[in-house]
Amino acid sequence: MTRFRDKLSLSAILSRISLPSTPSARTGLSLAVRGLLIAAAVTIVALSSTLLYTIFYKLYVPQLLHQAPVYLQYPASSAENTTAIVNFVPASDYKFLSTSQAYSVSVDLHVPTSETNRRMGNFMVILELQNRYGKAVHQSARPSILPYQSPAVQIMQTFVRAIPLALGISQESTHLHIPLIETVYDKHFSPITNACIVLTKPIEVYQAYITIRARFSGLRYWMYYWKIPTALAFIVAGASWQLLLTAVAWSVLEPYVSRSRRLHADMLPSASDTSLASRASQQSPHSQPSSMPGSPLVRALSFFDQQSVPSDDEFDEQNVPDNSGLEQLLSAPTRSSSSRASLRRRTSGLSLGVRKPS
């Protein structure tokens, strides 16, 4: 009699219900999985920000220097000018300068300090920047001359540099840097592809180069000359914006995802619940087989509704049905808070109909 009351008492039913304890009941994800997701999101954001800054740098910052050798063509007559044509690009319709960037153009001459060059005196260097059709887009002309040295200075320099000159390590030469254009912008519909260089006197030259140098200013100046600080600032700013947008999107979508997961978990019973229900139906002779879906708590309540409690006169402890299957059902852990709430509502004020013996 006492054992049957303990089995059927409401306190015993509630004591056998094991409430699930999850680290994150709101999202349904464990802390470890959430940490992995956050780490993966931060890594992807950092890599994407770095890639975006690299692409932006390549597109926004043009090449600093464009240098090409100049091969002067000396005429047969000294009365004619020395000229050279320089092709900056392999194809005539190729554009290699940025239209929104300012450039400076200069010519460098490596000339010997010979008496012939000293007697030449001043000479003019004429530059024409041409498009693919050979039409002059920009023109400039600047004078130049070898630096003057007195005979005494020449003798002293020759004496000091006697050994390097004898060994061929040094040469009696000088470099002439001739700036021709300080600021020039390329035109979109008539891009620069060629350069024509003219020397008004047949000066002796070892080597000659033409250099087109970009004059960076503003953001391009910082991005080129201060690469690391600017890159870090852009990457951190881009990653912050991406993380902010990701957090906003997650906060908006998380309630819908959690709700759909809870509904799916409530509608589909687990395999353990099905096995426990089948075992209880086989072991209890008074219970009827039921295919009603739901949690173990709902099936337990249905089990109590179907039980007939005997009276005091007819009560016989030997006729008490074996409730081991019911104990297994009650000991099964619930999966959702909705099942526990349903049980409390169903069992509040529940009277099992067991009367105390007189």
Tab-separated table of C-alpha atoms in Angstrom:
chain	number	residue	atom	x	y	z
A	1	MET	CA	0.000	0.000	0.000
A	2	THR	CA	2.760	2.433	0.919
A	3	ARG	CA	4.797	1.604	-2.182
A	4	PHE	CA	1.819	2.240	-4.452
A	5	ARG	CA	1.109	5.644	-2.866
A	6	ASP	CA	4.742	6.650	-3.346
A	7	LYS	CA	4.621	5.685	-6.979
A	8	LEU	CA	1.391	7.532	-7.669
A	9	SER	CA	1.978	10.620	-5.560
A	10	LEU	CA	2.415	13.966	-7.339
A	11	SER	CA	5.631	14.751	-5.483
A	12	ALA	CA	7.186	11.527	-6.734
A	13	ILE	CA	6.192	12.409	-10.302
A	14	LEU	CA	7.739	15.872	-10.118
A	15	SER	CA	10.830	14.588	-8.338
A	16	ARG	CA	11.525	12.171	-11.183
A	17	ILE	CA	11.470	14.923	-13.810
A	18	SER	CA	15.073	15.894	-14.676
A	19	LEU	CA	15.195	19.459	-16.026
A	20	PRO	CA	17.787	19.956	-18.755
A	21	SER	CA	20.560	22.455	-18.030
A	22	THR	CA	22.038	24.030	-21.140
A	23	PRO	CA	24.739	26.770	-21.252
A	24	SER	CA	22.771	28.815	-23.726
A	25	ALA	CA	19.066	28.098	-23.657
A	26	ARG	CA	18.283	31.100	-25.859
A	27	THR	CA	20.344	30.162	-28.888
A	28	GLY	CA	20.495	26.417	-28.410
A	29	LEU	CA	24.247	26.415	-29.042
A	30	SER	CA	26.942	25.477	-26.584
A	31	LEU	CA	29.665	27.910	-25.548
A	32	ALA	CA	32.325	25.930	-27.394
A	33	VAL	CA	30.433	26.033	-30.674
A	34	ARG	CA	29.697	29.727	-30.232
A	35	GLY	CA	33.397	30.414	-29.553
A	36	LEU	CA	34.394	28.552	-32.699
A	37	LEU	CA	31.840	30.483	-34.724
A	38	ILE	CA	33.091	33.809	-33.356
A	39	ALA	CA	36.720	32.899	-34.053
A	40	ALA	CA	35.872	31.807	-37.596
A	41	ALA	CA	33.887	34.999	-38.195
A	42	VAL	CA	36.738	37.209	-36.937
A	43	THR	CA	39.261	35.344	-39.094
A	44	ILE	CA	37.112	35.617	-42.209
A	45	VAL	CA	36.471	39.307	-41.559
A	46	ALA	CA	40.191	40.028	-41.071
A	47	LEU	CA	41.152	38.161	-44.238
A	48	SER	CA	38.423	39.823	-46.286
A	49	SER	CA	39.426	43.278	-44.990
A	50	THR	CA	43.054	42.628	-45.906
A	51	LEU	CA	42.059	41.428	-49.368
A	52	LEU	CA	39.810	44.442	-49.933
A	53	TYR	CA	42.561	46.866	-48.874
A	54	THR	CA	45.067	45.121	-51.172
A	55	ILE	CA	42.706	45.416	-54.138
A	56	PHE	CA	41.976	49.055	-53.283
A	57	TYR	CA	45.718	49.819	-53.016
A	58	LYS	CA	46.450	48.270	-56.407
A	59	LEU	CA	43.626	50.179	-58.065
A	60	TYR	CA	44.084	53.534	-56.340
A	61	VAL	CA	47.866	53.955	-56.002
A	62	PRO	CA	49.637	54.009	-59.392
A	63	GLN	CA	53.218	52.998	-60.072
A	64	LEU	CA	55.762	55.482	-58.734
A	65	LEU	CA	58.445	55.367	-61.458
A	66	HIS	CA	58.419	54.738	-65.189
A	67	GLN	CA	61.978	54.707	-66.473
A	68	ALA	CA	63.208	53.842	-69.959
A	69	PRO	CA	66.621	54.019	-71.668
A	70	VAL	CA	67.201	56.640	-74.347
A	71	TYR	CA	69.159	55.591	-77.432
A	72	LEU	CA	70.309	58.762	-79.159
A	73	GLN	CA	70.654	58.775	-82.936
A	74	TYR	CA	73.621	60.935	-84.005
A	75	PRO	CA	73.262	62.457	-87.480
A	76	ALA	CA	75.978	62.402	-90.099
A	77	SER	CA	76.138	66.178	-90.086
A	78	SER	CA	76.910	68.141	-86.924
A	79	ALA	CA	74.398	70.776	-87.979
A	80	GLU	CA	71.495	68.413	-87.347
A	81	ASN	CA	70.042	67.621	-83.964
A	82	THR	CA	70.525	64.391	-82.025
A	83	THR	CA	67.166	62.693	-81.532
A	84	ALA	CA	65.690	59.610	-79.884
A	85	ILE	CA	62.228	58.018	-79.768
A	86	VAL	CA	61.200	56.165	-76.617
A	87	ASN	CA	58.238	53.764	-76.488
A	88	PHE	CA	56.913	53.361	-72.959
A	89	VAL	CA	54.424	50.619	-73.793
A	90	PRO	CA	54.673	47.541	-76.025
A	91	ALA	CA	51.360	48.301	-77.771
A	92	SER	CA	50.415	51.684	-79.191
A	93	ASP	CA	46.910	51.631	-77.692
A	94	TYR	CA	47.994	50.773	-74.130
A	95	LYS	CA	47.552	53.294	-71.323
A	96	PHE	CA	50.159	53.232	-68.542
A	97	LEU	CA	49.613	56.557	-66.691
A	98	SER	CA	46.762	57.489	-64.369
A	99	THR	CA	44.617	60.397	-65.511
A	100	SER	CA	44.016	61.646	-61.956
A	101	GLN	CA	47.683	61.625	-60.930
A	102	ALA	CA	50.306	64.372	-61.416
A	103	TYR	CA	53.669	63.349	-62.888
A	104	SER	CA	57.071	64.933	-63.345
A	105	VAL	CA	59.381	64.159	-66.297
A	106	SER	CA	63.174	64.378	-66.299
A	107	VAL	CA	66.144	63.229	-68.364
A	108	ASP	CA	69.427	61.943	-66.916
A	109	LEU	CA	72.631	62.037	-68.965
A	110	HIS	CA	75.857	60.272	-68.051
A	111	VAL	CA	78.501	62.203	-70.003
A	112	PRO	CA	82.301	62.191	-69.972
A	113	THR	CA	84.160	65.302	-68.783
A	114	SER	CA	86.061	65.551	-72.031
A	115	GLU	CA	87.372	68.704	-73.666
A	116	THR	CA	84.862	68.261	-76.507
A	117	ASN	CA	81.914	68.368	-74.127
A	118	ARG	CA	83.408	71.322	-72.249
A	119	ARG	CA	83.752	73.295	-75.476
A	120	MET	CA	80.113	72.556	-76.349
A	121	GLY	CA	78.896	74.950	-73.670
A	122	ASN	CA	75.141	75.198	-73.248
A	123	PHE	CA	72.875	72.884	-75.172
A	124	MET	CA	69.109	72.443	-75.232
A	125	VAL	CA	67.154	69.330	-74.333
A	126	ILE	CA	63.730	69.258	-76.005
A	127	LEU	CA	61.014	66.828	-74.959
A	128	GLU	CA	57.755	65.909	-76.681
A	129	LEU	CA	55.278	63.532	-75.080
A	130	GLN	CA	53.242	61.929	-77.856
A	131	ASN	CA	50.102	59.851	-78.104
A	132	ARG	CA	49.708	56.636	-80.087
A	133	TYR	CA	49.263	58.609	-83.323
A	134	GLY	CA	52.574	60.454	-82.903
A	135	LYS	CA	50.893	63.759	-82.088
A	136	ALA	CA	52.589	65.917	-79.434
A	137	VAL	CA	50.531	66.150	-76.251
A	138	HIS	CA	53.043	67.991	-74.007
A	139	GLN	CA	56.231	69.854	-74.932
A	140	SER	CA	59.135	71.231	-72.928
A	141	ALA	CA	62.688	72.527	-73.521
A	142	ARG	CA	65.377	73.129	-70.898
A	143	PRO	CA	69.047	74.157	-71.127
A	144	SER	CA	71.940	72.252	-69.624
A	145	ILE	CA	75.721	72.458	-69.326
A	146	LEU	CA	78.598	70.536	-67.821
A	147	PRO	CA	79.717	71.840	-64.404
A	148	TYR	CA	82.771	74.090	-64.651
A	149	GLN	CA	86.133	72.966	-63.259
A	150	SER	CA	89.311	74.982	-63.341
A	151	PRO	CA	92.535	73.352	-64.589
A	152	ALA	CA	93.948	73.267	-61.039
A	153	VAL	CA	90.872	71.427	-59.712
A	154	GLN	CA	91.062	68.986	-62.581
A	155	ILE	CA	94.725	68.223	-61.799
A	156	MET	CA	93.980	67.726	-58.088
A	157	GLN	CA	91.019	65.421	-58.800
A	158	THR	CA	93.098	63.424	-61.262
A	159	PHE	CA	95.874	63.026	-58.682
A	160	VAL	CA	93.478	61.905	-55.917
A	161	ARG	CA	91.655	59.481	-58.190
A	162	ALA	CA	94.748	58.210	-59.946
A	163	ILE	CA	94.620	54.649	-58.579
A	164	PRO	CA	90.845	54.088	-59.120
A	165	LEU	CA	91.176	55.590	-62.606
A	166	ALA	CA	94.142	53.356	-63.406
A	167	LEU	CA	92.299	50.246	-62.170
A	168	GLY	CA	89.113	51.144	-64.066
A	169	ILE	CA	87.028	51.460	-60.916
A	170	SER	CA	86.188	55.106	-61.570
A	171	GLN	CA	85.659	57.196	-64.710
A	172	GLU	CA	86.167	60.812	-65.617
A	173	SER	CA	82.491	61.490	-66.064
A	174	THR	CA	79.555	63.320	-64.530
A	175	HIS	CA	75.789	62.987	-64.317
A	176	LEU	CA	73.434	65.647	-65.599
A	177	HIS	CA	69.903	65.660	-64.178
A	178	ILE	CA	67.625	67.786	-66.354
A	179	PRO	CA	64.033	68.309	-65.064
A	180	LEU	CA	61.830	68.974	-68.069
A	181	ILE	CA	58.230	68.930	-66.781
A	182	GLU	CA	57.304	69.455	-63.125
A	183	THR	CA	53.578	68.656	-63.342
A	184	VAL	CA	51.733	66.899	-66.120
A	185	TYR	CA	48.432	65.014	-66.223
A	186	ASP	CA	47.656	62.292	-68.706
A	187	LYS	CA	44.607	62.787	-70.881
A	188	HIS	CA	41.909	60.149	-70.991
A	189	PHE	CA	41.146	60.438	-74.708
A	190	SER	CA	44.771	61.028	-75.749
A	191	PRO	CA	47.027	58.987	-73.454
A	192	ILE	CA	50.816	59.305	-73.570
A	193	THR	CA	52.594	56.354	-75.156
A	194	ASN	CA	55.823	57.765	-76.688
A	195	ALA	CA	58.449	60.396	-75.951
A	196	CYS	CA	60.709	62.233	-78.423
A	197	ILE	CA	63.973	63.648	-77.028
A	198	VAL	CA	66.129	66.092	-78.996
A	199	LEU	CA	69.605	67.432	-78.174
A	200	THR	CA	70.503	70.590	-80.048
A	201	LYS	CA	74.254	69.757	-79.983
A	202	PRO	CA	75.994	66.410	-80.576
A	203	ILE	CA	77.220	66.048	-77.035
A	204	GLU	CA	79.071	62.887	-76.096
A	205	VAL	CA	76.925	60.626	-73.892
A	206	TYR	CA	77.627	57.353	-72.134
A	207	GLN	CA	74.053	56.595	-71.080
A	208	ALA	CA	70.744	58.443	-71.100
A	209	TYR	CA	67.464	57.730	-69.277
A	210	ILE	CA	64.051	59.332	-69.190
A	211	THR	CA	62.090	59.100	-65.954
A	212	ILE	CA	58.401	59.747	-65.320
A	213	ARG	CA	57.792	60.024	-61.573
A	214	ALA	CA	54.422	60.211	-59.833
A	215	ARG	CA	53.985	63.103	-57.405
A	216	PHE	CA	51.760	61.649	-54.712
A	217	SER	CA	49.649	63.866	-52.487
A	218	GLY	CA	46.827	63.386	-50.013
A	219	LEU	CA	45.688	59.839	-49.362
A	220	ARG	CA	47.995	58.350	-52.003
A	221	TYR	CA	50.980	59.939	-50.275
A	222	TRP	CA	50.089	58.281	-46.963
A	223	MET	CA	49.262	54.954	-48.564
A	224	TYR	CA	52.604	54.807	-50.405
A	225	TYR	CA	55.110	56.363	-47.985
A	226	TRP	CA	53.389	55.158	-44.775
A	227	LYS	CA	52.253	51.724	-45.886
A	228	ILE	CA	51.999	49.840	-42.572
A	229	PRO	CA	50.138	52.458	-40.451
A	230	THR	CA	47.704	53.235	-43.273
A	231	ALA	CA	47.090	49.542	-43.977
A	232	LEU	CA	46.412	48.808	-40.297
A	233	ALA	CA	44.014	51.740	-40.037
A	234	PHE	CA	42.062	50.683	-43.138
A	235	ILE	CA	41.972	46.990	-42.157
A	236	VAL	CA	40.778	47.727	-38.611
A	237	ALA	CA	38.112	50.126	-39.894
A	238	GLY	CA	36.887	47.632	-42.497
A	239	ALA	CA	36.845	44.749	-40.014
A	240	SER	CA	34.937	46.852	-37.478
A	241	TRP	CA	32.251	47.712	-40.000
A	242	GLN	CA	31.912	44.089	-41.097
A	243	LEU	CA	31.674	42.837	-37.505
A	244	LEU	CA	29.075	45.482	-36.716
A	245	LEU	CA	26.940	44.508	-39.696
A	246	THR	CA	27.351	40.816	-38.830
A	247	ALA	CA	26.236	41.424	-35.233
A	248	VAL	CA	23.184	43.378	-36.378
A	249	ALA	CA	22.223	40.669	-38.867
A	250	TRP	CA	22.658	37.936	-36.237
A	251	SER	CA	20.563	39.788	-33.651
A	252	VAL	CA	17.772	40.091	-36.214
A	253	LEU	CA	17.861	36.488	-37.427
A	254	GLU	CA	18.621	34.716	-34.124
A	255	PRO	CA	15.047	34.724	-32.696
A	256	TYR	CA	13.644	33.162	-35.873
A	257	VAL	CA	16.342	30.488	-35.928
A	258	SER	CA	15.859	29.623	-32.251
A	259	ARG	CA	12.068	29.453	-32.635
A	260	SER	CA	12.315	27.136	-35.633
A	261	ARG	CA	14.748	24.869	-33.757
A	262	ARG	CA	12.450	24.615	-30.724
A	263	LEU	CA	9.392	23.860	-32.858
A	264	HIS	CA	11.285	21.206	-34.772
A	265	ALA	CA	12.545	19.620	-31.541
A	266	ASP	CA	9.009	19.500	-30.050
A	267	MET	CA	7.390	17.972	-33.130
A	268	LEU	CA	9.907	15.177	-33.651
A	269	PRO	CA	10.253	12.745	-30.683
A	270	SER	CA	13.602	11.153	-30.121
A	271	ALA	CA	14.373	7.455	-30.552
A	272	SER	CA	14.796	6.977	-26.786
A	273	ASP	CA	11.278	8.269	-26.157
A	274	THR	CA	9.840	5.836	-28.692
A	275	SER	CA	11.678	2.871	-27.175
A	276	LEU	CA	10.652	3.804	-23.632
A	277	ALA	CA	7.019	4.182	-24.675
A	278	SER	CA	6.990	0.753	-26.322
A	279	ARG	CA	8.557	-0.857	-23.269
A	280	ALA	CA	6.007	0.779	-20.947
A	281	SER	CA	3.092	-0.361	-23.081
A	282	GLN	CA	4.388	-3.949	-23.057
A	283	GLN	CA	4.976	-4.049	-19.298
A	284	SER	CA	1.701	-2.370	-18.200
A	285	PRO	CA	-1.397	-4.569	-18.732
A	286	HIS	CA	-3.891	-1.746	-18.082
A	287	SER	CA	-2.355	0.697	-20.539
A	288	GLN	CA	-3.485	0.735	-24.128
A	289	PRO	CA	-1.014	1.165	-27.013
A	290	SER	CA	-1.042	4.684	-28.252
A	291	SER	CA	0.607	6.314	-31.228
A	292	MET	CA	0.048	9.819	-29.886
A	293	PRO	CA	3.137	11.911	-30.646
A	294	GLY	CA	4.659	14.135	-28.010
A	295	SER	CA	7.132	14.167	-25.186
A	296	PRO	CA	7.393	11.454	-22.451
A	297	LEU	CA	5.578	13.770	-20.020
A	298	VAL	CA	2.469	13.914	-22.216
A	299	ARG	CA	2.403	10.152	-22.573
A	300	ALA	CA	2.869	9.821	-18.797
A	301	LEU	CA	-0.196	12.004	-18.167
A	302	SER	CA	-2.200	9.896	-20.623
A	303	PHE	CA	-1.043	6.814	-18.742
A	304	PHE	CA	-2.417	8.178	-15.447
A	305	ASP	CA	-5.725	9.077	-17.102
A	306	GLN	CA	-6.154	5.478	-18.259
A	307	GLN	CA	-5.343	3.932	-14.880
A	308	SER	CA	-8.292	2.827	-12.672
A	309	VAL	CA	-7.544	3.213	-8.980
A	310	PRO	CA	-9.220	0.415	-6.889
A	311	SER	CA	-11.298	1.129	-3.840
A	312	ASP	CA	-10.302	0.365	-0.275
A	313	ASP	CA	-12.330	-2.855	-0.169
A	314	GLU	CA	-11.106	-4.143	-3.495
A	315	PHE	CA	-7.516	-2.998	-3.108
A	316	ASP	CA	-5.095	-5.838	-3.242
A	317	GLU	CA	-1.389	-5.170	-3.354
A	318	GLN	CA	-0.814	-8.253	-5.470
A	319	ASN	CA	-3.056	-6.858	-8.230
A	320	VAL	CA	-1.119	-3.625	-8.486
A	321	PRO	CA	0.198	-3.444	-12.043
A	322	ASP	CA	3.901	-3.382	-12.648
A	323	ASN	CA	4.832	0.264	-13.140
A	324	SER	CA	8.526	-0.217	-13.983
A	325	GLY	CA	7.885	0.962	-17.518
A	326	LEU	CA	6.192	4.098	-16.154
A	327	GLU	CA	9.208	4.740	-13.931
A	328	GLN	CA	11.434	4.628	-16.996
A	329	LEU	CA	9.136	7.061	-18.770
A	330	LEU	CA	9.211	9.455	-15.813
A	331	SER	CA	12.966	9.172	-15.435
A	332	ALA	CA	13.541	10.131	-19.095
A	333	PRO	CA	14.861	13.713	-19.347
A	334	THR	CA	12.658	16.223	-21.056
A	335	ARG	CA	13.931	18.175	-24.016
A	336	SER	CA	12.145	21.481	-23.891
A	337	SER	CA	10.768	23.985	-21.436
A	338	SER	CA	7.340	23.835	-23.101
A	339	SER	CA	6.911	20.175	-22.011
A	340	ARG	CA	7.722	21.051	-18.392
A	341	ALA	CA	5.269	23.954	-18.424
A	342	SER	CA	2.587	21.684	-19.894
A	343	LEU	CA	3.194	19.103	-17.158
A	344	ARG	CA	2.863	21.641	-14.358
A	345	ARG	CA	-0.364	22.985	-15.842
A	346	ARG	CA	-1.751	19.465	-16.230
A	347	THR	CA	-0.695	18.335	-12.768
A	348	SER	CA	-1.688	21.491	-10.849
A	349	GLY	CA	-4.527	20.487	-8.573
A	350	LEU	CA	-4.393	16.919	-9.886
A	351	SER	CA	-6.160	14.399	-7.680
A	352	LEU	CA	-5.036	10.834	-8.192
A	353	GLY	CA	-8.127	9.393	-6.447
A	354	VAL	CA	-6.166	7.396	-3.871
A	355	ARG	CA	-7.885	7.409	-0.547
A	356	LYS	CA	-6.166	6.847	2.701
A	357	PRO	CA	-7.180	3.668	4.499
A	358	SER	CA	-9.423	4.168	7.478
